[in-house]
Coordinates of C-alpha atoms in Angstrom, one line a residue:
M4 CA 26.7 24.1 -76.9
L5 CA 23.0 22.4 -77.6
T6 CA 21.9 20.0 -74.8
N7 CA 19.1 17.9 -76.0
W8 CA 16.5 16.2 -73.5
V9 CA 13.7 14.0 -74.3
V10 CA 9.9 13.7 -73.0
A11 CA 9.1 9.9 -73.2
P12 CA 6.2 7.5 -72.1
T13 CA 6.3 5.4 -69.6
C14 CA 3.1 3.1 -70.2
L15 CA 0.0 4.2 -71.4
P16 CA -1.8 6.7 -70.4
L17 CA -5.4 7.1 -69.3
V18 CA -8.2 7.6 -71.2
R19 CA -10.8 10.2 -69.8
R20 CA -14.5 9.0 -71.0
R21 CA -17.6 8.6 -68.7
C22 CA -18.3 5.1 -67.9
H23 CA -21.5 4.0 -67.8
T24 CA -21.8 1.7 -65.0
C25 CA -20.0 3.7 -62.3
A26 CA -20.0 7.5 -63.8
S27 CA -15.6 7.4 -63.2
E28 CA -14.2 9.8 -65.7
R29 CA -11.1 7.1 -66.2
F30 CA -10.0 4.1 -68.2
R31 CA -6.9 2.4 -68.6
P32 CA -5.9 0.7 -71.7
D33 CA -4.8 -3.1 -71.6
G34 CA -4.0 -3.5 -75.2
K35 CA -6.0 -5.8 -75.9
F36 CA -8.0 -5.4 -79.5
R37 CA -11.3 -7.4 -80.3
V38 CA -12.0 -7.9 -84.0
N39 CA -15.2 -9.3 -85.2
A40 CA -16.1 -10.0 -88.9
H41 CA -19.5 -9.6 -90.8
H42 CA -19.1 -11.8 -93.8
K43 CA -16.6 -9.5 -95.6
L44 CA -16.6 -6.4 -93.5
L45 CA -14.4 -5.6 -90.1
D46 CA -15.3 -4.5 -87.0
A47 CA -12.3 -3.6 -84.4
W48 CA -12.2 -2.2 -81.1
L49 CA -9.5 -1.5 -78.4
L50 CA -10.5 -2.7 -75.4
V51 CA -10.3 -0.4 -72.4
L52 CA -10.9 -1.0 -68.3
C53 CA -12.6 1.5 -65.9
T54 CA -10.3 2.0 -63.1
A55 CA -13.2 2.5 -60.9
C56 CA -15.2 -0.8 -61.1
G57 CA -13.2 -2.6 -64.0
Q58 CA -15.7 -2.6 -66.8
T59 CA -14.8 -2.9 -70.3
A60 CA -15.5 -0.4 -72.8
K61 CA -14.8 -0.7 -76.8
L62 CA -13.0 2.2 -78.3
T63 CA -14.0 1.8 -82.4
V64 CA -10.7 1.3 -84.8
L65 CA -12.6 0.1 -87.5
E66 CA -15.9 0.4 -88.7
R67 CA -17.9 -1.7 -91.1
T68 CA -14.4 -1.6 -92.9
H69 CA -14.3 -4.0 -95.8
V70 CA -11.5 -6.8 -96.0
R71 CA -9.6 -5.8 -98.9
D72 CA -9.1 -2.1 -97.5
V73 CA -7.4 -3.3 -94.1
R74 CA -3.4 -3.6 -94.4
P75 CA -2.5 -7.4 -93.7
E76 CA 0.2 -6.2 -91.2
L77 CA -2.6 -4.5 -89.6
L78 CA -4.5 -7.3 -89.1
D79 CA -2.3 -9.4 -88.3
R80 CA -1.1 -6.7 -85.4
L81 CA -4.8 -6.4 -84.4
H82 CA -5.3 -10.1 -84.0
A83 CA -1.8 -10.7 -82.0
N84 CA -3.1 -7.5 -79.5
D85 CA 0.3 -5.8 -80.2
P86 CA 0.9 -2.9 -77.7
A87 CA 3.0 -0.7 -80.1
L88 CA -0.3 -0.7 -82.1
A89 CA -2.7 0.4 -79.0
A90 CA 0.1 2.9 -78.3
E91 CA -0.6 4.5 -81.5
L92 CA -4.3 4.4 -81.8
L93 CA -4.7 6.1 -78.5
Q94 CA -2.4 8.9 -79.6
D95 CA -4.1 9.4 -83.2
P96 CA -6.5 12.3 -83.4
A97 CA -9.0 10.2 -85.9
V98 CA -9.4 7.8 -83.3
R99 CA -10.1 10.4 -80.3
R100 CA -12.4 12.1 -81.8
R101 CA -14.2 9.2 -83.1
N102 CA -15.0 8.0 -79.6
R103 CA -14.9 11.3 -78.1
T104 CA -12.4 10.6 -75.9
A105 CA -8.8 12.6 -74.5
L106 CA -6.0 11.1 -72.8
D107 CA -4.5 11.4 -69.3
W108 CA -0.8 11.7 -69.2
D109 CA -0.7 12.1 -65.6
G110 CA 2.2 9.9 -64.7
A111 CA 2.5 8.4 -68.1
W112 CA 6.1 10.1 -68.7
R113 CA 9.6 10.9 -68.1
L114 CA 11.5 13.5 -68.8
D115 CA 15.2 12.5 -69.8
T116 CA 17.7 15.5 -69.7
G117 CA 21.0 13.7 -70.3
G118 CA 22.7 14.0 -66.6
W119 CA 24.1 17.6 -65.1
D120 CA 27.1 18.0 -66.6
H121 CA 25.6 20.6 -68.7
L122 CA 23.9 23.2 -65.1
D123 CA 27.7 24.3 -64.8
R124 CA 27.8 26.7 -68.0
E125 CA 26.8 30.5 -68.1
V126 CA 24.6 29.9 -70.7
I127 CA 22.4 26.6 -71.6
D128 CA 20.7 25.7 -74.7
V129 CA 18.4 22.9 -74.9
A130 CA 16.1 21.1 -77.5
V131 CA 13.5 19.3 -76.1
R132 CA 12.0 16.2 -78.2
F133 CA 8.7 14.5 -77.9
A134 CA 8.9 10.8 -78.6
A135 CA 5.1 11.0 -78.0
R136 CA 2.5 13.5 -78.4
I137 CA 2.6 14.4 -74.7
P138 CA 0.8 17.3 -73.9
V139 CA 3.1 19.5 -71.2
R140 CA 4.1 22.9 -70.0
P141 CA 7.9 23.7 -71.1
A142 CA 8.0 25.5 -67.6
R143 CA 7.1 22.2 -66.0
L144 CA 9.3 20.2 -67.9
I145 CA 12.4 23.0 -67.3
A146 CA 11.5 22.9 -63.3
E147 CA 11.7 19.8 -63.4
G148 CA 15.0 19.3 -65.8
F149 CA 17.2 22.4 -63.8
A150 CA 15.2 21.0 -60.0
L151 CA 14.0 24.8 -59.7
S152 CA 10.5 25.2 -58.6
R153 CA 7.5 26.2 -60.8
A154 CA 7.7 30.0 -58.9
E155 CA 11.4 30.0 -59.6
V156 CA 10.9 29.1 -63.4
E157 CA 8.5 32.1 -64.3
R158 CA 10.9 34.3 -62.1
L159 CA 13.7 33.4 -64.6
I160 CA 11.0 33.7 -67.5
A161 CA 9.6 37.2 -65.9
E162 CA 13.5 38.6 -65.7
G163 CA 14.3 37.7 -69.1
Q164 CA 17.1 34.9 -68.4
L165 CA 14.6 31.8 -69.8
V166 CA 14.2 33.1 -73.8
S167 CA 12.3 30.4 -75.9
A168 CA 10.4 31.2 -79.2
V169 CA 7.7 29.6 -78.1
R170 CA 4.8 30.2 -75.0
L171 CA 6.6 28.2 -72.1
N172 CA 3.0 29.0 -70.1
S173 CA 1.2 26.6 -72.5
R174 CA 1.0 23.0 -72.7
L175 CA 3.0 21.5 -76.0
S176 CA 3.8 17.9 -77.1
D177 CA 6.2 19.6 -80.3
T178 CA 9.5 20.1 -80.3
F179 CA 11.3 23.5 -79.3
T180 CA 14.3 24.8 -78.1
F181 CA 15.0 27.5 -75.0
T182 CA 18.1 29.3 -74.0
L183 CA 19.0 29.8 -69.6
K184 CA 21.1 32.6 -69.3
R185 CA 22.6 32.6 -65.8

């Protein structure tokens, strides 16, 4: 029997970028956008606040884009400060690359295991699905999901009792499966 786990975000992640005012490295997205029109051209930014000094920085979403090229529903979501759009854009690799930022997911996700009724079985097959692109080490998820120490998980991997088609010690953000043999 296959057990399903889900890694889900609990809030927006912090944005890693250097603050020009205080040299801090973390910004908190507040889900607000700024849209500016230059005749028929639009600029749009996602606003983020420095966690140390509160200075506002702008992450470019649209730059000198013709009004006709912007979908009306996207423009409506920008004007409405849609928090779901902010989450989508923060995870968009093109937006992160354009703004030279990275995301800090520490404390911004949770693991839903569906309960503890599967722990009494001899062999446990688990499929882990990510609700967002959250890079986490599978060994950390396994330790949290089975209430084990990280050293115990490493021991299980070394002994061949914990197997997977993916490397369990590298960061992943895609669906994977593993098997725990007791």
